[in-house]
Amino acid sequence: MVRFLRGALSLLFLLSIGLAVATPVSGESDALVPFPVDTSLVPINGLERRDTCSTVNAVVDKIGTSTEIIAYFSTGYFSTLWVCTRNNAHDCNTMATAVGSSFVSISYIAGRVWGGKSVTKRDSNDTLAGYLETAFRSGGEVFEAIQDTTHTLQARSDSGYGELPVEMASIRNWAYNGTLVNFDIHDFGNGNGHILLPLDGIGAHSLNGTTLNRRAVGKAPGFKISYTTRMESKLTNGHRVDMANAMASDWASRANSNNKMSSYIGLWKTGHSANFYFRVIPESQDFGTNYEPVNVCGQMAQFL
């Protein structure tokens, strides 16, 4: 009886000073309870991952019959701006160069799929790395190496779900817009893939030797650019770079002005046919090998 009275008095005391008492939710042991604090750039816990989508449907750039569109952006998970600032920057402007290089890379990869070379089983005579090396040289790109690193892939999904890549290529010291860019590409053999940017301890560095964004070894933030390819772009390499830079600048501008923005989602198209769809995803730490779909905010055929 004494313990009961003490418990009742403690409860009355808490209520009297205005503290809320949590009540268990029937059947929902992991129910989320709102916490009235301005989190600003602080990321949401990964267990609470969710996306709130906003439709944009804006043309970012157009050259001839080629158009690039931002379809959606999402909020509610890790802030893009938070990830940018964790990479030793005040905003996302310095990351835009590396993101732009990713768009150019995807446009090259779309040519592989359009040419009927997408694979479900790895062919040593036609690897992703081999294809990209040939495509990069044909496009006049300057780089140190494009390595076939498929052997380093784990035999399981890091996150315990989703399809796994069948190939991996690592781009080393690609001189893109005056910056040396390094990243990995995972190919799933069906037109889907993602780029992991930047790599632990490598990142992107300016040609004068100054570190642009160096991702610390181990647990550190970065970006995953998921994509699904459809057909090769008709753009010249110079025009690909122009469009990629325009899209990356738009990504950075939106992230800088909206510290809640998470995924940035859009497409490149020729006429009314898609070249590829993409989703730029901020990551809190490490990178999972599982594919994350581009259509989390809805199908994008409506924007063609």
Short mmCIF file of C-alpha atoms in Angstrom, two decimals:
data_model
loop_
_atom_site.label_atom_id
_atom_site.label_comp_id
_atom_site.label_asym_id
_atom_site.label_seq_id
_atom_site.Cartn_x
_atom_site.Cartn_y
_atom_site.Cartn_z
CA MET A 1 0.00 0.00 0.00
CA VAL A 2 2.86 2.38 0.87
CA ARG A 3 4.52 1.75 -2.51
CA PHE A 4 1.19 2.39 -4.26
CA LEU A 5 0.70 5.71 -2.45
CA ARG A 6 4.27 6.79 -3.25
CA GLY A 7 3.73 5.95 -6.91
CA ALA A 8 0.47 7.87 -7.04
CA LEU A 9 2.02 10.91 -5.37
CA SER A 10 4.95 10.84 -7.82
CA LEU A 11 2.54 10.76 -10.75
CA LEU A 12 0.55 13.70 -9.36
CA PHE A 13 3.78 15.65 -8.87
CA LEU A 14 4.88 15.12 -12.47
CA LEU A 15 1.49 16.23 -13.76
CA SER A 16 1.51 19.29 -11.50
CA ILE A 17 4.76 20.61 -13.00
CA GLY A 18 3.54 20.09 -16.57
CA LEU A 19 5.54 17.05 -17.64
CA ALA A 20 3.79 14.70 -20.04
CA VAL A 21 3.58 11.05 -19.11
CA ALA A 22 3.98 8.61 -22.00
CA THR A 23 1.12 6.15 -22.37
CA PRO A 24 1.83 2.83 -24.12
CA VAL A 25 0.16 2.50 -27.52
CA SER A 26 -1.72 -0.75 -27.84
CA GLY A 27 -0.09 -3.05 -30.40
CA GLU A 28 2.60 -0.50 -31.37
CA SER A 29 5.61 -0.94 -29.15
CA ASP A 30 7.77 1.12 -31.56
CA ALA A 31 5.32 3.99 -32.04
CA LEU A 32 6.98 7.33 -32.84
CA VAL A 33 6.34 10.13 -30.37
CA PRO A 34 6.78 13.70 -31.69
CA PHE A 35 9.45 15.69 -29.89
CA PRO A 36 8.84 19.46 -30.09
CA VAL A 37 12.41 20.56 -30.78
CA ASP A 38 13.74 22.46 -33.79
CA THR A 39 16.13 19.87 -35.18
CA SER A 40 17.41 22.20 -37.93
CA LEU A 41 20.10 20.25 -39.74
CA VAL A 42 20.14 17.31 -37.34
CA PRO A 43 19.28 14.10 -39.26
CA ILE A 44 16.39 11.85 -38.37
CA ASN A 45 17.26 8.49 -36.87
CA GLY A 46 17.60 5.82 -39.57
CA LEU A 47 14.94 3.68 -37.88
CA GLU A 48 12.46 6.49 -38.47
CA ARG A 49 13.28 6.92 -42.16
CA ARG A 50 10.42 8.33 -44.13
CA ASP A 51 9.95 10.69 -47.05
CA THR A 52 7.49 13.54 -47.45
CA CYS A 53 7.39 14.40 -51.15
CA SER A 54 6.90 17.70 -52.95
CA THR A 55 6.23 17.84 -56.70
CA VAL A 56 8.37 20.37 -58.57
CA ASN A 57 8.15 19.48 -62.30
CA ALA A 58 10.61 22.17 -63.38
CA VAL A 59 12.88 22.23 -66.43
CA VAL A 60 16.44 22.85 -65.28
CA ASP A 61 18.08 22.98 -68.71
CA LYS A 62 17.25 22.21 -72.35
CA ILE A 63 19.61 21.73 -75.29
CA GLY A 64 18.02 20.84 -78.61
CA THR A 65 15.62 17.95 -78.00
CA SER A 66 17.30 17.07 -74.70
CA THR A 67 15.74 18.24 -71.45
CA GLU A 68 16.49 17.68 -67.78
CA ILE A 69 13.75 17.98 -65.19
CA ILE A 70 13.59 18.00 -61.42
CA ALA A 71 10.43 16.04 -60.70
CA TYR A 72 10.36 15.92 -56.89
CA PHE A 73 12.29 16.59 -53.76
CA SER A 74 11.64 14.97 -50.42
CA THR A 75 12.04 15.98 -46.80
CA GLY A 76 11.94 13.99 -43.60
CA TYR A 77 15.17 12.01 -43.64
CA PHE A 78 18.79 13.17 -43.57
CA SER A 79 19.20 16.76 -44.69
CA THR A 80 21.27 17.22 -47.85
CA LEU A 81 22.71 20.43 -46.42
CA TRP A 82 23.69 18.65 -43.21
CA VAL A 83 25.65 16.07 -45.20
CA CYS A 84 27.35 18.80 -47.26
CA THR A 85 28.46 20.66 -44.15
CA ARG A 86 29.77 17.46 -42.61
CA ASN A 87 32.10 17.22 -45.60
CA ASN A 88 34.00 20.32 -44.46
CA ALA A 89 31.93 22.83 -46.42
CA HIS A 90 29.63 25.72 -45.50
CA ASP A 91 27.05 24.75 -48.13
CA CYS A 92 26.51 22.33 -51.02
CA ASN A 93 28.28 24.39 -53.69
CA THR A 94 31.58 22.55 -53.37
CA MET A 95 29.81 19.19 -53.66
CA ALA A 96 28.04 20.24 -56.86
CA THR A 97 31.06 19.43 -59.05
CA ALA A 98 31.18 15.83 -57.85
CA VAL A 99 27.40 15.44 -58.20
CA GLY A 100 27.60 16.85 -61.74
CA SER A 101 30.25 14.29 -62.66
CA SER A 102 27.85 11.58 -61.50
CA PHE A 103 25.19 12.74 -63.96
CA VAL A 104 27.71 12.60 -66.81
CA SER A 105 28.71 9.09 -65.75
CA ILE A 106 25.09 7.92 -65.76
CA SER A 107 24.63 9.31 -69.27
CA TYR A 108 27.60 7.19 -70.39
CA ILE A 109 26.16 4.10 -68.66
CA ALA A 110 22.82 4.63 -70.43
CA GLY A 111 24.69 4.04 -73.68
CA ARG A 112 25.77 0.63 -72.45
CA VAL A 113 22.21 -0.44 -71.72
CA TRP A 114 20.87 1.08 -74.94
CA GLY A 115 23.51 -0.87 -76.83
CA GLY A 116 22.14 -4.11 -75.44
CA LYS A 117 25.05 -4.67 -73.07
CA SER A 118 23.22 -4.69 -69.76
CA VAL A 119 24.03 -7.97 -68.05
CA THR A 120 22.50 -10.22 -65.44
CA LYS A 121 25.66 -12.29 -65.27
CA ARG A 122 29.10 -10.72 -65.30
CA ASP A 123 31.01 -11.12 -68.54
CA SER A 124 34.74 -10.63 -68.08
CA ASN A 125 35.05 -9.57 -71.72
CA ASP A 126 32.55 -6.75 -71.32
CA THR A 127 32.75 -5.41 -67.78
CA LEU A 128 31.27 -2.14 -66.61
CA ALA A 129 34.79 -0.86 -65.98
CA GLY A 130 35.90 -1.84 -69.48
CA TYR A 131 32.89 -0.20 -71.08
CA LEU A 132 33.34 3.01 -69.10
CA GLU A 133 37.04 3.21 -69.88
CA THR A 134 36.30 2.99 -73.60
CA ALA A 135 33.42 5.49 -73.34
CA PHE A 136 35.46 7.94 -71.27
CA ARG A 137 38.37 7.86 -73.70
CA SER A 138 36.03 8.31 -76.67
CA GLY A 139 34.49 11.29 -74.89
CA GLY A 140 37.89 12.89 -74.32
CA GLU A 141 37.78 12.46 -70.53
CA VAL A 142 41.04 12.62 -68.59
CA PHE A 143 41.40 10.16 -65.71
CA GLU A 144 43.96 8.01 -63.94
CA ALA A 145 42.13 4.68 -63.95
CA ILE A 146 38.76 2.94 -64.10
CA GLN A 147 39.11 -0.31 -62.17
CA ASP A 148 36.96 -3.43 -62.11
CA THR A 149 36.38 -3.86 -58.37
CA THR A 150 33.54 -6.39 -58.57
CA HIS A 151 35.56 -8.81 -56.43
CA THR A 152 35.22 -6.45 -53.46
CA LEU A 153 31.42 -6.62 -53.37
CA GLN A 154 29.92 -8.27 -50.32
CA ALA A 155 27.88 -11.41 -50.84
CA ARG A 156 24.93 -9.96 -48.97
CA SER A 157 22.94 -6.75 -48.69
CA ASP A 158 24.36 -4.42 -46.05
CA SER A 159 20.85 -3.43 -45.05
CA GLY A 160 19.37 -6.92 -45.16
CA TYR A 161 17.00 -6.26 -48.05
CA GLY A 162 16.88 -5.34 -51.71
CA GLU A 163 18.62 -6.57 -54.84
CA LEU A 164 22.40 -6.79 -54.94
CA PRO A 165 24.80 -5.40 -57.57
CA VAL A 166 26.47 -7.74 -60.04
CA GLU A 167 29.32 -5.41 -61.01
CA MET A 168 31.34 -2.61 -59.51
CA ALA A 169 33.66 -0.08 -61.14
CA SER A 170 35.87 2.45 -59.37
CA ILE A 171 36.76 5.72 -61.07
CA ARG A 172 40.05 7.22 -59.92
CA ASN A 173 41.21 10.82 -60.34
CA TRP A 174 38.85 11.89 -63.09
CA ALA A 175 39.68 15.49 -63.99
CA TYR A 176 36.19 16.99 -64.08
CA ASN A 177 35.79 20.78 -64.20
CA GLY A 178 39.18 21.35 -62.63
CA THR A 179 38.60 18.83 -59.86
CA LEU A 180 39.84 15.28 -59.38
CA VAL A 181 36.79 13.15 -58.64
CA ASN A 182 36.75 9.60 -57.25
CA PHE A 183 33.75 7.33 -56.77
CA ASP A 184 32.37 3.80 -57.10
CA ILE A 185 29.57 2.63 -59.39
CA HIS A 186 27.42 -0.41 -58.60
CA ASP A 187 25.56 -1.98 -61.53
CA PHE A 188 22.63 -4.35 -60.99
CA GLY A 189 22.55 -5.78 -64.50
CA ASN A 190 19.07 -4.51 -65.34
CA GLY A 191 19.58 -0.82 -66.05
CA ASN A 192 19.59 0.03 -62.35
CA GLY A 193 22.60 1.18 -60.41
CA HIS A 194 23.99 3.68 -57.99
CA ILE A 195 27.04 5.84 -57.53
CA LEU A 196 28.67 6.12 -54.10
CA LEU A 197 30.14 9.58 -53.62
CA PRO A 198 32.64 10.25 -52.23
CA LEU A 199 34.70 7.28 -51.15
CA ASP A 200 36.07 6.90 -47.64
CA GLY A 201 39.27 8.86 -47.38
CA ILE A 202 39.31 9.83 -51.06
CA GLY A 203 36.42 12.09 -52.03
CA ALA A 204 37.13 14.85 -54.52
CA HIS A 205 40.22 17.04 -54.61
CA SER A 206 40.99 20.18 -56.57
CA LEU A 207 43.75 19.95 -59.16
CA ASN A 208 45.94 22.33 -57.15
CA GLY A 209 46.07 19.77 -54.34
CA THR A 210 43.54 21.36 -51.99
CA THR A 211 41.01 18.92 -50.56
CA LEU A 212 37.53 19.68 -51.84
CA ASN A 213 35.55 17.15 -49.83
CA ARG A 214 37.35 14.34 -48.09
CA ARG A 215 35.21 11.67 -46.51
CA ALA A 216 36.77 10.31 -43.32
CA VAL A 217 37.58 6.63 -43.11
CA GLY A 218 34.81 4.68 -41.37
CA LYS A 219 31.51 6.18 -40.35
CA ALA A 220 30.99 9.44 -42.23
CA PRO A 221 28.29 10.97 -44.43
CA GLY A 222 28.15 11.10 -48.20
CA PHE A 223 25.78 10.74 -51.16
CA LYS A 224 24.32 7.83 -53.06
CA ILE A 225 22.98 8.62 -56.54
CA SER A 226 20.53 5.89 -57.56
CA TYR A 227 19.61 5.66 -61.23
CA THR A 228 17.68 3.62 -63.75
CA THR A 229 18.66 3.96 -67.40
CA ARG A 230 16.46 3.85 -70.50
CA MET A 231 18.26 5.06 -73.64
CA GLU A 232 21.43 6.86 -74.68
CA SER A 233 21.41 10.63 -74.89
CA LYS A 234 22.07 12.28 -78.27
CA LEU A 235 24.02 15.09 -76.62
CA THR A 236 27.67 15.75 -77.41
CA ASN A 237 30.03 15.28 -74.49
CA GLY A 238 30.33 19.04 -74.04
CA HIS A 239 26.57 19.43 -73.87
CA ARG A 240 26.32 16.54 -71.40
CA VAL A 241 28.69 18.39 -69.12
CA ASP A 242 26.74 21.63 -69.51
CA MET A 243 23.47 19.93 -68.57
CA ALA A 244 25.06 17.97 -65.73
CA ASN A 245 26.54 21.14 -64.25
CA ALA A 246 23.21 22.96 -64.54
CA MET A 247 21.43 20.15 -62.72
CA ALA A 248 24.09 19.94 -60.01
CA SER A 249 23.89 23.72 -59.49
CA ASP A 250 20.11 23.47 -59.12
CA TRP A 251 20.56 20.63 -56.60
CA ALA A 252 23.01 22.72 -54.56
CA SER A 253 20.86 25.86 -54.73
CA ARG A 254 17.75 24.03 -53.52
CA ALA A 255 19.69 22.30 -50.75
CA ASN A 256 21.27 25.57 -49.58
CA SER A 257 17.92 27.35 -49.43
CA ASN A 258 15.97 24.48 -47.83
CA ASN A 259 17.81 22.78 -44.99
CA LYS A 260 15.08 20.13 -44.82
CA MET A 261 15.60 18.83 -48.37
CA SER A 262 16.60 15.19 -48.49
CA SER A 263 16.29 13.35 -51.83
CA TYR A 264 16.50 15.25 -55.13
CA ILE A 265 14.71 13.33 -57.87
CA GLY A 266 14.50 13.88 -61.62
CA LEU A 267 15.24 12.72 -65.15
CA TRP A 268 16.99 13.40 -68.42
CA LYS A 269 15.02 12.87 -71.61
CA THR A 270 15.29 13.13 -75.39
CA GLY A 271 12.02 14.30 -76.86
CA HIS A 272 9.42 12.33 -74.92
CA SER A 273 11.69 9.36 -74.17
CA ALA A 274 13.66 9.03 -70.95
CA ASN A 275 17.44 8.72 -70.98
CA PHE A 276 17.60 8.01 -67.26
CA TYR A 277 15.87 8.69 -63.97
CA PHE A 278 17.84 9.51 -60.83
CA ARG A 279 17.64 10.21 -57.13
CA VAL A 280 20.39 11.95 -55.12
CA ILE A 281 20.24 10.52 -51.58
CA PRO A 282 22.09 11.91 -48.55
CA GLU A 283 23.63 9.15 -46.42
CA SER A 284 24.54 9.47 -42.75
CA GLN A 285 27.33 6.91 -42.64
CA ASP A 286 28.85 4.24 -44.85
CA PHE A 287 26.92 3.05 -47.93
CA GLY A 288 24.68 0.00 -48.27
CA THR A 289 24.99 -2.10 -51.40
CA ASN A 290 21.22 -2.54 -51.76
CA TYR A 291 19.47 -0.62 -54.56
CA GLU A 292 17.26 2.26 -53.46
CA PRO A 293 14.54 3.02 -56.04
CA VAL A 294 14.26 6.35 -57.81
CA ASN A 295 10.45 6.41 -57.71
CA VAL A 296 9.89 6.83 -53.96
CA CYS A 297 7.78 9.92 -54.67
CA GLY A 298 5.89 8.40 -57.61
CA GLN A 299 6.39 7.29 -61.19
CA MET A 300 8.00 9.86 -63.48
CA ALA A 301 6.58 8.86 -66.87
CA GLN A 302 4.12 11.73 -66.41
CA PHE A 303 7.01 14.18 -66.86
CA LEU A 304 7.96 12.88 -70.30
#
